[in-house]
GROMACS .gro file of C-alpha atoms in nm:
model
  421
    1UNK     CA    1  -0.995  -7.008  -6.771
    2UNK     CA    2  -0.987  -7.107  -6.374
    3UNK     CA    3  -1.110  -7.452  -6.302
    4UNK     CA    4  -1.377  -7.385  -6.014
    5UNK     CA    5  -1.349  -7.636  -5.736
    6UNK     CA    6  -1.537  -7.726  -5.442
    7UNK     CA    7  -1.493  -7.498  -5.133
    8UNK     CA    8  -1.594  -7.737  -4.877
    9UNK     CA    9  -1.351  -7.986  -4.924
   10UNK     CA   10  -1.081  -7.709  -4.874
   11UNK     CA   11  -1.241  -7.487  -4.590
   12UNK     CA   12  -1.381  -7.745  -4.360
   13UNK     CA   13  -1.436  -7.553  -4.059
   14UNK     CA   14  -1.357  -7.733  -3.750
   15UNK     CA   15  -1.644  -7.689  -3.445
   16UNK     CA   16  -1.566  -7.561  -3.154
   17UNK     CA   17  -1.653  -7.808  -2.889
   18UNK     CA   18  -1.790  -7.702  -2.558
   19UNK     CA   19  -1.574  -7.796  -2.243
   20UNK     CA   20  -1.822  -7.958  -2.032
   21UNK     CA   21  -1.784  -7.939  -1.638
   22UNK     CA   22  -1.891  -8.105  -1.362
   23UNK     CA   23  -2.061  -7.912  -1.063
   24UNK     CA   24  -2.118  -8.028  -0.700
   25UNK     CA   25  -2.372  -7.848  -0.540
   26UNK     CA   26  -2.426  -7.837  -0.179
   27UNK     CA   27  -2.711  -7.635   0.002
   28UNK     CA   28  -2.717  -7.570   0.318
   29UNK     CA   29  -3.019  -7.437   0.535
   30UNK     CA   30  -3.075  -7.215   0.804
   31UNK     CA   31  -3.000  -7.367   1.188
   32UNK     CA   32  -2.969  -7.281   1.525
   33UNK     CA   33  -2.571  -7.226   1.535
   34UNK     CA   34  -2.588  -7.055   1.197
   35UNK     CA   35  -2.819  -6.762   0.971
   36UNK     CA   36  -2.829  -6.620   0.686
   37UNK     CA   37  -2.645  -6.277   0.617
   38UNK     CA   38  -2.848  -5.954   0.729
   39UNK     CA   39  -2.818  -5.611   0.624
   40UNK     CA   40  -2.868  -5.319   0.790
   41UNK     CA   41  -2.880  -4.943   0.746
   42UNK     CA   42  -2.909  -4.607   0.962
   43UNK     CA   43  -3.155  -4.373   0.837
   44UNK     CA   44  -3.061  -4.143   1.115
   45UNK     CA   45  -2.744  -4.107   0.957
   46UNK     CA   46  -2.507  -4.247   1.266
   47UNK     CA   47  -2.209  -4.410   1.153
   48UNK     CA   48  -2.064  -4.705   1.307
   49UNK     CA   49  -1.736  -4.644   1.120
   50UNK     CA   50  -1.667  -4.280   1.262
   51UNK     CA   51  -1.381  -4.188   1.475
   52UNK     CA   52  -1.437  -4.361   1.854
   53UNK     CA   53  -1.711  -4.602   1.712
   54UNK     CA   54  -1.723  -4.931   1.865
   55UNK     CA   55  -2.071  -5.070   1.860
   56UNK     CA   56  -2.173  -5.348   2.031
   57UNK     CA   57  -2.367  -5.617   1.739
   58UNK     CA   58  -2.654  -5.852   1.835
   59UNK     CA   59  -2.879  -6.060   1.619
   60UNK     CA   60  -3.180  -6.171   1.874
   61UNK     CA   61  -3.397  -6.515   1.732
   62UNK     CA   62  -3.738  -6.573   1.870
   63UNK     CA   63  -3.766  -6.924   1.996
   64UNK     CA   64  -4.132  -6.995   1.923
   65UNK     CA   65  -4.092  -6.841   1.590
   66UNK     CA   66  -3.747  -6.890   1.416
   67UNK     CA   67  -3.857  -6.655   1.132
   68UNK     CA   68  -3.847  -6.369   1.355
   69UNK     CA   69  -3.551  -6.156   1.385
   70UNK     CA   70  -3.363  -5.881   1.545
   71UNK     CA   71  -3.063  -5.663   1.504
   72UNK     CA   72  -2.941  -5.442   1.758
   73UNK     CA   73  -2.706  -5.229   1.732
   74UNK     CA   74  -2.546  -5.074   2.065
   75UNK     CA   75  -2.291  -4.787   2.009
   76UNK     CA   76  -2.036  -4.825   2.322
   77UNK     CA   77  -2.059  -4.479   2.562
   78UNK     CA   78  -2.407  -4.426   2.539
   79UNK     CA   79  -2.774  -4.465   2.605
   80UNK     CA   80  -2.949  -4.533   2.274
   81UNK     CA   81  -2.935  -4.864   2.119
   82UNK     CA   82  -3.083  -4.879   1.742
   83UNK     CA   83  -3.284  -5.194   1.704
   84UNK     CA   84  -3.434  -5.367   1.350
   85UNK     CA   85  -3.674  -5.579   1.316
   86UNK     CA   86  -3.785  -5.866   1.045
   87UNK     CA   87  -4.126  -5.863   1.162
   88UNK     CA   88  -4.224  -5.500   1.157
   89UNK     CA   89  -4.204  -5.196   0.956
   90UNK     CA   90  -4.043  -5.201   0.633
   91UNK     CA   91  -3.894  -5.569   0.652
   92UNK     CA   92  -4.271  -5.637   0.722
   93UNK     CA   93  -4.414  -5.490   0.400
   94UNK     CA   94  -4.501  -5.648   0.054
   95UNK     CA   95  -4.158  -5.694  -0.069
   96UNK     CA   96  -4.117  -5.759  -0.456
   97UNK     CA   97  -3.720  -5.816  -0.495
   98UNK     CA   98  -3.494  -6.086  -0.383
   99UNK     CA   99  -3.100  -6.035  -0.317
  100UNK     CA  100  -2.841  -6.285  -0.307
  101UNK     CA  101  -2.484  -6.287  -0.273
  102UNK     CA  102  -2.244  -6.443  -0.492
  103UNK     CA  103  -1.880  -6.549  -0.469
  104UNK     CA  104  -1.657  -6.727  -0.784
  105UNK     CA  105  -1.332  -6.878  -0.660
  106UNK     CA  106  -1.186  -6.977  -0.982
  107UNK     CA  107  -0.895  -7.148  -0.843
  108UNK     CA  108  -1.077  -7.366  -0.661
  109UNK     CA  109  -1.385  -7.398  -0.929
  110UNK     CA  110  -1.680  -7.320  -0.652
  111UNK     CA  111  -1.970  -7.068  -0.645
  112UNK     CA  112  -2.098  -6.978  -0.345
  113UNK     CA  113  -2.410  -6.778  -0.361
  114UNK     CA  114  -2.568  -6.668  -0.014
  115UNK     CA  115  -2.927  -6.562   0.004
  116UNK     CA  116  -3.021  -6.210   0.157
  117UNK     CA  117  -3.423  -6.232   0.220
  118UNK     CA  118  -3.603  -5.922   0.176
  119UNK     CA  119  -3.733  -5.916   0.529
  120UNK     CA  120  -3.336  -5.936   0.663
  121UNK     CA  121  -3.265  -5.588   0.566
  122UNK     CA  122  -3.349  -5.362   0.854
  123UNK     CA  123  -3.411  -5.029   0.955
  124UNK     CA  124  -3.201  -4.936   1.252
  125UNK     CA  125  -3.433  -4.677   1.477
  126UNK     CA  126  -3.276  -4.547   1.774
  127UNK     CA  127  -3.423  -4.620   2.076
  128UNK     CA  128  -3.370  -4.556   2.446
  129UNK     CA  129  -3.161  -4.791   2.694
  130UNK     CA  130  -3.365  -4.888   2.948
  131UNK     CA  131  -3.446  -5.261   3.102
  132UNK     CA  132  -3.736  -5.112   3.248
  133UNK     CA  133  -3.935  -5.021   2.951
  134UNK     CA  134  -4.186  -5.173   2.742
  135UNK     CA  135  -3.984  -5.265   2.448
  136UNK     CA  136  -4.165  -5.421   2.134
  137UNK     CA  137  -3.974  -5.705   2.184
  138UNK     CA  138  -4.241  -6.045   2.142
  139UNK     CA  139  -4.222  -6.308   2.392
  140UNK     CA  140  -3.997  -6.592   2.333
  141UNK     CA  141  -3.687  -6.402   2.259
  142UNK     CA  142  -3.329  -6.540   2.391
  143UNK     CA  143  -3.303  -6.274   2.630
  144UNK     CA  144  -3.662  -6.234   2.754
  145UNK     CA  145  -3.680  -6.390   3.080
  146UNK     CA  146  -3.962  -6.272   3.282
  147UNK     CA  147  -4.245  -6.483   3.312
  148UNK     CA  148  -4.480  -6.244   3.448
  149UNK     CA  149  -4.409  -6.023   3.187
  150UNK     CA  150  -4.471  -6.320   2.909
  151UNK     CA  151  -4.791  -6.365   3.071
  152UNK     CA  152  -4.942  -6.053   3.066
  153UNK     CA  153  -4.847  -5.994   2.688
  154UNK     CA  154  -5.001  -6.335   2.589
  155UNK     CA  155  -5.325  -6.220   2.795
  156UNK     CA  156  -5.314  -5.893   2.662
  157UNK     CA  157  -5.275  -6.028   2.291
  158UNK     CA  158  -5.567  -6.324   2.330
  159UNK     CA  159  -5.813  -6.038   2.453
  160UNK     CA  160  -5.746  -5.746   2.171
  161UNK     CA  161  -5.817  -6.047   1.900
  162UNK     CA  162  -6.095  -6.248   2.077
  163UNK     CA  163  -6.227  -6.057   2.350
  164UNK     CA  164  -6.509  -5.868   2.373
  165UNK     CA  165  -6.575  -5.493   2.273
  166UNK     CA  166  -6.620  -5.453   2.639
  167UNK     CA  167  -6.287  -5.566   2.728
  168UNK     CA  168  -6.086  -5.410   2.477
  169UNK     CA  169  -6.174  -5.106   2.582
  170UNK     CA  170  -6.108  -5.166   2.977
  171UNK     CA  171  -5.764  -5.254   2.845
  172UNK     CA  172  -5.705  -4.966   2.611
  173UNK     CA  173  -5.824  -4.711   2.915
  174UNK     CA  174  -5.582  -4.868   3.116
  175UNK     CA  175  -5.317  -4.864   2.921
  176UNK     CA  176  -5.424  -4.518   2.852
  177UNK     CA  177  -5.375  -4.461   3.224
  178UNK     CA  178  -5.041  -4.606   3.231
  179UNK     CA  179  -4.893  -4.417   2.975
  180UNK     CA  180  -5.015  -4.086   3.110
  181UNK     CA  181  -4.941  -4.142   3.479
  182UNK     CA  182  -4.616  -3.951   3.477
  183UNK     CA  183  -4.829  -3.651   3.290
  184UNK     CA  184  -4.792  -3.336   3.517
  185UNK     CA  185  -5.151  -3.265   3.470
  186UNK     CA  186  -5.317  -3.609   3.507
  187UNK     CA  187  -5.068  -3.689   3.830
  188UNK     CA  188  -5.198  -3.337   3.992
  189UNK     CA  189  -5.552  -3.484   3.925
  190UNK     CA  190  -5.523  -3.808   4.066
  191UNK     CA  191  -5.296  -3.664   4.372
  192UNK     CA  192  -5.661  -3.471   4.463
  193UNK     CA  193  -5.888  -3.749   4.451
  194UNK     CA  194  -5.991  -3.878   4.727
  195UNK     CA  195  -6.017  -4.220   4.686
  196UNK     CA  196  -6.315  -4.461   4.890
  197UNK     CA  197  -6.389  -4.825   4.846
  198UNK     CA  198  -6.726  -4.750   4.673
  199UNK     CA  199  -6.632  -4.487   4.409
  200UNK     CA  200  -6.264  -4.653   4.331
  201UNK     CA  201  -6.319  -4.762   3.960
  202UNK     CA  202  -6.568  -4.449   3.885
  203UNK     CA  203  -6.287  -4.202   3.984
  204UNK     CA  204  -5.986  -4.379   3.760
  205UNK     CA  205  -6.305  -4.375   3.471
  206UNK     CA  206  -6.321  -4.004   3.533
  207UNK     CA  207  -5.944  -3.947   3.543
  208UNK     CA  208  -5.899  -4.119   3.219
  209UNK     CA  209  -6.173  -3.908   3.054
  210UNK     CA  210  -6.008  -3.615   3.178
  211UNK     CA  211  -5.631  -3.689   3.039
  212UNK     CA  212  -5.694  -3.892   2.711
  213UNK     CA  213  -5.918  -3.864   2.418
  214UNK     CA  214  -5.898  -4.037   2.115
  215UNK     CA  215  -5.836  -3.757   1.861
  216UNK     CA  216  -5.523  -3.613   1.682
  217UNK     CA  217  -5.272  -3.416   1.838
  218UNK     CA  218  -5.414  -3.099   2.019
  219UNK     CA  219  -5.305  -2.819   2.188
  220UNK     CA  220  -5.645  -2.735   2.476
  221UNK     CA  221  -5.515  -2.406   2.598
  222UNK     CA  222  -5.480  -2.266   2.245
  223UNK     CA  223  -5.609  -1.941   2.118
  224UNK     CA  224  -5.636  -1.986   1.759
  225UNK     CA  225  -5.771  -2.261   1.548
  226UNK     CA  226  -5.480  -2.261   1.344
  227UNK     CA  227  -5.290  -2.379   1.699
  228UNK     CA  228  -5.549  -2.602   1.833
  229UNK     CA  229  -5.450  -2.914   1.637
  230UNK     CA  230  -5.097  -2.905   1.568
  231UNK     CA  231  -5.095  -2.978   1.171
  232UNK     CA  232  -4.674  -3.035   1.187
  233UNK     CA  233  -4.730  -3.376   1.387
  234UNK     CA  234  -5.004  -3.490   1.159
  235UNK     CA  235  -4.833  -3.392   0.856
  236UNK     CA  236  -4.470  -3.392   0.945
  237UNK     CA  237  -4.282  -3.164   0.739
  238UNK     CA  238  -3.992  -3.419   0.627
  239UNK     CA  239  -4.341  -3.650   0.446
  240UNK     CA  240  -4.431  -3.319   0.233
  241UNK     CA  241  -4.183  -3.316  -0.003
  242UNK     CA  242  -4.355  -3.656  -0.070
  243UNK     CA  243  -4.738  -3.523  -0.083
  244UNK     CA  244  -4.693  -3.262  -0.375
  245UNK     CA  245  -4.810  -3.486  -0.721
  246UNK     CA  246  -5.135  -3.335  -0.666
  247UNK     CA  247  -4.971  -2.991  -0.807
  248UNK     CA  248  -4.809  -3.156  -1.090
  249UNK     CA  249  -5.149  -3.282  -1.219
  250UNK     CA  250  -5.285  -2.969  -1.192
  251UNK     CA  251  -5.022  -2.786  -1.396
  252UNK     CA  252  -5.014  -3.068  -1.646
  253UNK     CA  253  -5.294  -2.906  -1.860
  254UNK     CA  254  -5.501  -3.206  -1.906
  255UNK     CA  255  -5.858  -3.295  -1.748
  256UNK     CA  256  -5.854  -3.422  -1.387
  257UNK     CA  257  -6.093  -3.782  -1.377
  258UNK     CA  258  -6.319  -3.678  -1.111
  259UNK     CA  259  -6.288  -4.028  -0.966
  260UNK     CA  260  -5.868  -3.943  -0.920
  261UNK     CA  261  -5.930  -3.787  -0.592
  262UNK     CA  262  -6.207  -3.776  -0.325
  263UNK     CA  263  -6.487  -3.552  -0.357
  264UNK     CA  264  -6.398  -3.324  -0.088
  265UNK     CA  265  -6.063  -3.265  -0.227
  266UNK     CA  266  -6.209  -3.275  -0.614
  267UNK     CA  267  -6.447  -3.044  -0.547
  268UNK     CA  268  -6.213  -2.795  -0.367
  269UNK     CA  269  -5.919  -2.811  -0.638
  270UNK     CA  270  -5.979  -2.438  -0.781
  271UNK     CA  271  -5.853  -2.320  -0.422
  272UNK     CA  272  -5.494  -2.419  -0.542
  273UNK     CA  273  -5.552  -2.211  -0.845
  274UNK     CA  274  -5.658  -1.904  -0.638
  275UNK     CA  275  -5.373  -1.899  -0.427
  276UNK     CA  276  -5.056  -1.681  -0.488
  277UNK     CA  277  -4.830  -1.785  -0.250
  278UNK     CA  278  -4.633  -2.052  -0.312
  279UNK     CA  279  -4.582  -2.171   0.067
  280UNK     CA  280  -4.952  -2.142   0.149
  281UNK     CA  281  -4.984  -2.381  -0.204
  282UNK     CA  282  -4.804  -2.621  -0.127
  283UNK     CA  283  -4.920  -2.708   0.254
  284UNK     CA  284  -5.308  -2.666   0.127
  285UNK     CA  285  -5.160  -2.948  -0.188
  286UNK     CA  286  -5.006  -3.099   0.142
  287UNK     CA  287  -5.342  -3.105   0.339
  288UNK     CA  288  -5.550  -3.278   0.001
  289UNK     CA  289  -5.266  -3.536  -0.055
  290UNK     CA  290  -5.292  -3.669   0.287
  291UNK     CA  291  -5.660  -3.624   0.289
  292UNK     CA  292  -5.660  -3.863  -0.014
  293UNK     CA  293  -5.401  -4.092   0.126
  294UNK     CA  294  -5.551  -4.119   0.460
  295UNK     CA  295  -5.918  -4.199   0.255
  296UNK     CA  296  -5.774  -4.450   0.039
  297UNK     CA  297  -5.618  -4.618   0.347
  298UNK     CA  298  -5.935  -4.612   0.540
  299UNK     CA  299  -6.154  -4.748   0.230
  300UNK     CA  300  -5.921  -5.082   0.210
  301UNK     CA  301  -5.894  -5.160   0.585
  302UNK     CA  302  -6.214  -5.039   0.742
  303UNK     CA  303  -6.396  -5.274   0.982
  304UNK     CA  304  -6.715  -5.328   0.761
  305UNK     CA  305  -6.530  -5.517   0.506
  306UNK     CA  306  -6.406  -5.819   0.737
  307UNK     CA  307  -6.075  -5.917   0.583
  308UNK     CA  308  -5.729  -5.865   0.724
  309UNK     CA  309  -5.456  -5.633   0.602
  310UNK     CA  310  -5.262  -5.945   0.472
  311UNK     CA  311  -5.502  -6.010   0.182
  312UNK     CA  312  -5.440  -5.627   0.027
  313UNK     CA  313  -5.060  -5.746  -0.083
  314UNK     CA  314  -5.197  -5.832  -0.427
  315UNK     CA  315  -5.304  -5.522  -0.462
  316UNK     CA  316  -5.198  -5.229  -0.612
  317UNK     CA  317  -5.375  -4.951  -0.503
  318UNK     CA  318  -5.144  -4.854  -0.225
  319UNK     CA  319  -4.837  -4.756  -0.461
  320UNK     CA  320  -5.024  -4.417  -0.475
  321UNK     CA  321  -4.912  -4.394  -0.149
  322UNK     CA  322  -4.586  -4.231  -0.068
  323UNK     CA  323  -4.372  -4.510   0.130
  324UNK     CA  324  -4.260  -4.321   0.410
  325UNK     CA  325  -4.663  -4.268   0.449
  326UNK     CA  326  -4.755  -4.593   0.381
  327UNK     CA  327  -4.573  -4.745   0.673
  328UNK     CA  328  -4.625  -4.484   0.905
  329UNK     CA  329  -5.020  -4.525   0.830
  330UNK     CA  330  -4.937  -4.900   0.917
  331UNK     CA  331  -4.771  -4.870   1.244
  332UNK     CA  332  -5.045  -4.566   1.393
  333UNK     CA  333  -5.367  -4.765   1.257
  334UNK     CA  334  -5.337  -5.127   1.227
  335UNK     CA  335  -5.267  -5.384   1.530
  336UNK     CA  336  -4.898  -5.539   1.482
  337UNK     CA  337  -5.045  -5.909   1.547
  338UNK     CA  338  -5.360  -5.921   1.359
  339UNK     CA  339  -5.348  -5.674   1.082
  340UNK     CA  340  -5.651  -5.544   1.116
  341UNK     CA  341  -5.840  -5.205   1.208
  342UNK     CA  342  -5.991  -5.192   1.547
  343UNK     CA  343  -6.307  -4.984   1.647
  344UNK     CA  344  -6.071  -4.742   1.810
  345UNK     CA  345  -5.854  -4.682   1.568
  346UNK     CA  346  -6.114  -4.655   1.267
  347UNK     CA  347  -6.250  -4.327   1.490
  348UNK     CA  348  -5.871  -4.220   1.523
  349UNK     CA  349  -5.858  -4.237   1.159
  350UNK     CA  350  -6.159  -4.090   1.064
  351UNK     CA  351  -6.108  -3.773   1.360
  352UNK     CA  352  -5.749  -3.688   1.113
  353UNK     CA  353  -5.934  -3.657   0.816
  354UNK     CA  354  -6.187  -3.440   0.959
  355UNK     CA  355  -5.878  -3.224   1.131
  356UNK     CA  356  -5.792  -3.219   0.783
  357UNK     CA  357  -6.091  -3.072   0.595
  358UNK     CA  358  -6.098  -2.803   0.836
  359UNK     CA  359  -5.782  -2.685   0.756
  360UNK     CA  360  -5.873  -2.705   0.426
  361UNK     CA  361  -6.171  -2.510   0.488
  362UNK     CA  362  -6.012  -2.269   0.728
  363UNK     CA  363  -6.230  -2.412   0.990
  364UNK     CA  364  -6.576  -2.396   0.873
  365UNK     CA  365  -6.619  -2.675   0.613
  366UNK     CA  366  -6.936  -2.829   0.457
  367UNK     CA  367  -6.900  -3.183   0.576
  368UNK     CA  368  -7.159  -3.340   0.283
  369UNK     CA  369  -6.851  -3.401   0.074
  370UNK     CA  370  -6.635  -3.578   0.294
  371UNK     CA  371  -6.921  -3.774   0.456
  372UNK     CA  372  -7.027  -3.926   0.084
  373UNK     CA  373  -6.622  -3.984   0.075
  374UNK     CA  374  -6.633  -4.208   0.427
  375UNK     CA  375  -7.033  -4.326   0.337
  376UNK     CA  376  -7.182  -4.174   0.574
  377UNK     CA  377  -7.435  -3.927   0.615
  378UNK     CA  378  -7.390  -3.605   0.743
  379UNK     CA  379  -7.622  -3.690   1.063
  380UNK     CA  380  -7.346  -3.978   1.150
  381UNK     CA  381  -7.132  -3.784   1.114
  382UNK     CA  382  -7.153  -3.508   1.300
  383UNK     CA  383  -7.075  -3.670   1.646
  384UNK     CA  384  -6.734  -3.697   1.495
  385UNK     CA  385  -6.697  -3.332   1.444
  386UNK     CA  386  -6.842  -3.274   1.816
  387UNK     CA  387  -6.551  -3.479   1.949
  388UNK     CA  388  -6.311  -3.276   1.769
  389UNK     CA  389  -6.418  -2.934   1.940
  390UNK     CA  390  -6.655  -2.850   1.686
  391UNK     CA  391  -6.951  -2.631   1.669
  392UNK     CA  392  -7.243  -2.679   1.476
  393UNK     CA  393  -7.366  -2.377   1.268
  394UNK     CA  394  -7.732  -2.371   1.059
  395UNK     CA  395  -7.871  -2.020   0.934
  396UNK     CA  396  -8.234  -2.220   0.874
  397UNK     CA  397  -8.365  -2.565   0.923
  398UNK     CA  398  -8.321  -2.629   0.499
  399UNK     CA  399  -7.983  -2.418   0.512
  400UNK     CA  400  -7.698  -2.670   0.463
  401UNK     CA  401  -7.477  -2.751   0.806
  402UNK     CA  402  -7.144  -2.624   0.856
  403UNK     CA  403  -6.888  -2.745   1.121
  404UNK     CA  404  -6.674  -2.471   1.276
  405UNK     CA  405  -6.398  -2.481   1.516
  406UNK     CA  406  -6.320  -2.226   1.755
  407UNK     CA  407  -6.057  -2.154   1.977
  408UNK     CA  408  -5.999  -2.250   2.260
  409UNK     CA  409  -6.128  -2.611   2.249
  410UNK     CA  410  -6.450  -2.712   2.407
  411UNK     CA  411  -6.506  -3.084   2.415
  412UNK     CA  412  -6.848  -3.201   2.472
  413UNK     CA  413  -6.858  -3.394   2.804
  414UNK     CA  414  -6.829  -3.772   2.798
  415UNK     CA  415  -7.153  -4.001   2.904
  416UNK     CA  416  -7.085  -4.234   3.141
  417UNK     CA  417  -7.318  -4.504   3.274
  418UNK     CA  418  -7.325  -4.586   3.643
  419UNK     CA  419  -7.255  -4.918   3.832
  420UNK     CA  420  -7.585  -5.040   4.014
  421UNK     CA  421  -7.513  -5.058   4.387
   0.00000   0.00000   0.00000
């Protein structure tokens, strides 16, 4: 019979002991002889490897504000330069991830780890070579250096976010002017006017009127409604393949919440049903996507809620909007500097959902729905729909109102009030 001894006197099992190590660490910060890596990428799909490529590399630091960056990007050979920017755009947006780079050197026993910030990865757009443009460039950058120039941007910023209404727009019509002076049409018009000492400002007033309105995309000598706002620059075709979830909850069998979409689109979903062709389903799913996007947008930054654009990071109610959208609603709508959406550009948004419905609608639409989507009544507005080109269509005084558009466009004529002499 086997004695039984005791196990743990025989199989003592030694512990492993843990090598401790000892770890300088040394961080350095960001200074004027030195910055942090930056990443950049072409979404036009130049390559600044290919065959012949030597670009020209430039990271730009605004003096005043060291947080701002730029990288620009200037292939040798040619005229387009493709700029990025950490203060606009994507770099610009709510960013939830943070990147770093690491580096072991075993050898020597250091880890070097190298932040990337989120709003140091650009976007390289191309843009046009010329020193005489109006670049987007803020004042204070290393190679800025007109004064004048400086000047006039500082004025022009202090008066679109403390000046008055009436000053605002004196500067929008002239910029309006500006950027239209090389139009064919609006330089015939001024060429003709004969100009007097009396009547100066009330002729430049009536040659603005003439060449700008503040409306989507239109085509004025167009014969068809279908041609009189061009739908392809509201809703350009590379977004669509973006805009189409609003057919995948309709084929997913299940009840639509009436509170998912607007009203105006809610209440017109059974046209998708109706229609056999695929292409004319998909731009009509196109037209109530952007309809909802463009509502959505426009109920979180319209002027009657006094807050700026900055306070909407925390929320989530954007991430139903396509990205590519979502900036491009950012850059057409909301000032760069103070976030927020001006008088003007609230009617600018509100004039592309109306182009909208009547697409939808095939250019008579009921505009009850989409005025209880923007609160407002159907009295308010109408004026809207009279800017657009619109006609205004009643069989009897209790018969509901419909808004048609016919072609070609006839704007109603703009009141203007008279200097006293």
């Amino acid at each position: 019979m086997a004695e039984a001894t005791d196990g743990r006197s025989d199989t003592k099992k030694k512990k492993k002991r843990n090598k401790r190590v000892s770890v300088e660490m040394e961080a350095l910060s960001e200074a004027a002889d030195r910055v942090a890596p930056v990443v950049g990428y072409f979404p036009s799909g130049y390559d600044p490897r290919g065959e012949g490529a030597d670009p020209s590399i430039k990271v730009f630091r605004n003096k005043k504000r060291p947080n701002r960056l730029e990288l620009v990007v200037s292939p040798s050979g040619t005229g387009v330069e493709f700029v990025g920017k950490s203060y606009a755009g994507e770099a610009a947006a709510a960013q939830i991830c943070s990147y770093a780079l690491g580096v072991l050197d075993k050898e020597s026993q250091t880890l070097k780890i190298v932040p990337i910030a989120s709003n140091k990865i650009f976007r390289l757009e191309p843009r046009l070579m010329n020193p005489s443009a109006d670049t987007e460039v803020s004042d204070g950058l290393a190679e800025e250096s007109i004064a004048t120039s400086k000047t006039e941007r500082k004025i022009v910023d202090l008066t679109s976010l403390y000046g008055t209404k009436k000053d605002r727009d004196k500067d929008n019509k002239w910029r309006s002017l500006i950027q239209q002076r090389n139009h064919s049409s609006a330089r015939d018009h001024l060429e003709n006017i004969n100009l007097n000492a009396d009547g100066e400002s009330q002729v430049l007033e009536d040659a603005l009127e003439t060449t700008s309105r503040n409306i989507p995309p239109y085509d004025a000598s167009a014969d068809t409604p279908e041609k009189a706002y061009r739908l392809d620059e509201i809703i350009p075709k590379g977004e669509r393949v973006h805009l189409l979830d609003i057919l995948d909850d309709l084929h997913s069998g299940t009840d639509i919440p009436s509170k998912s979409y607007p009203s105006f689109v809610f209440n017109r979903m059974h046209k998708l049903r109706e229609i056999q062709d695929e292409k004319e389903r998909e731009k009509l799913a196109c037209i109530f996507s952007y309809i909802s996007h463009l509502q959505n947008f426009w109920e979180r930054t319209r002027p009657s809620r006094h807050f700026k654009f900055a306070s909407h990071d925390k929320s989530t109610d954007h991430c139903k909007i396509p990205r590519v959208v979502y900036q491009k609603l950012l850059r057409m709508f909301l000032d760069r500097e103070s976030n927020v959406l001006s008088t003007e550009k609230n009617e600018l948004l509100i004039g592309h959902i109306l182009v909208l419905t009547l697409f939808a609608d095939c250019f008579q639409t009921d505009p009850s729905d989409i005025a209880r989507d923007l609160k407002m009544t159907v009295q308010t507005l109408k004026p809207y729909y009279q800017q657009l080109g619109c006609k205004i269509y009643r069989e009897s005084p209790s018969a509901p109102m419909f808004m048609i558009l016919n072609a070609p466009l006839q704007f109603p004529e703009m009141r203007r009030t008279r200097r006293r002499k």
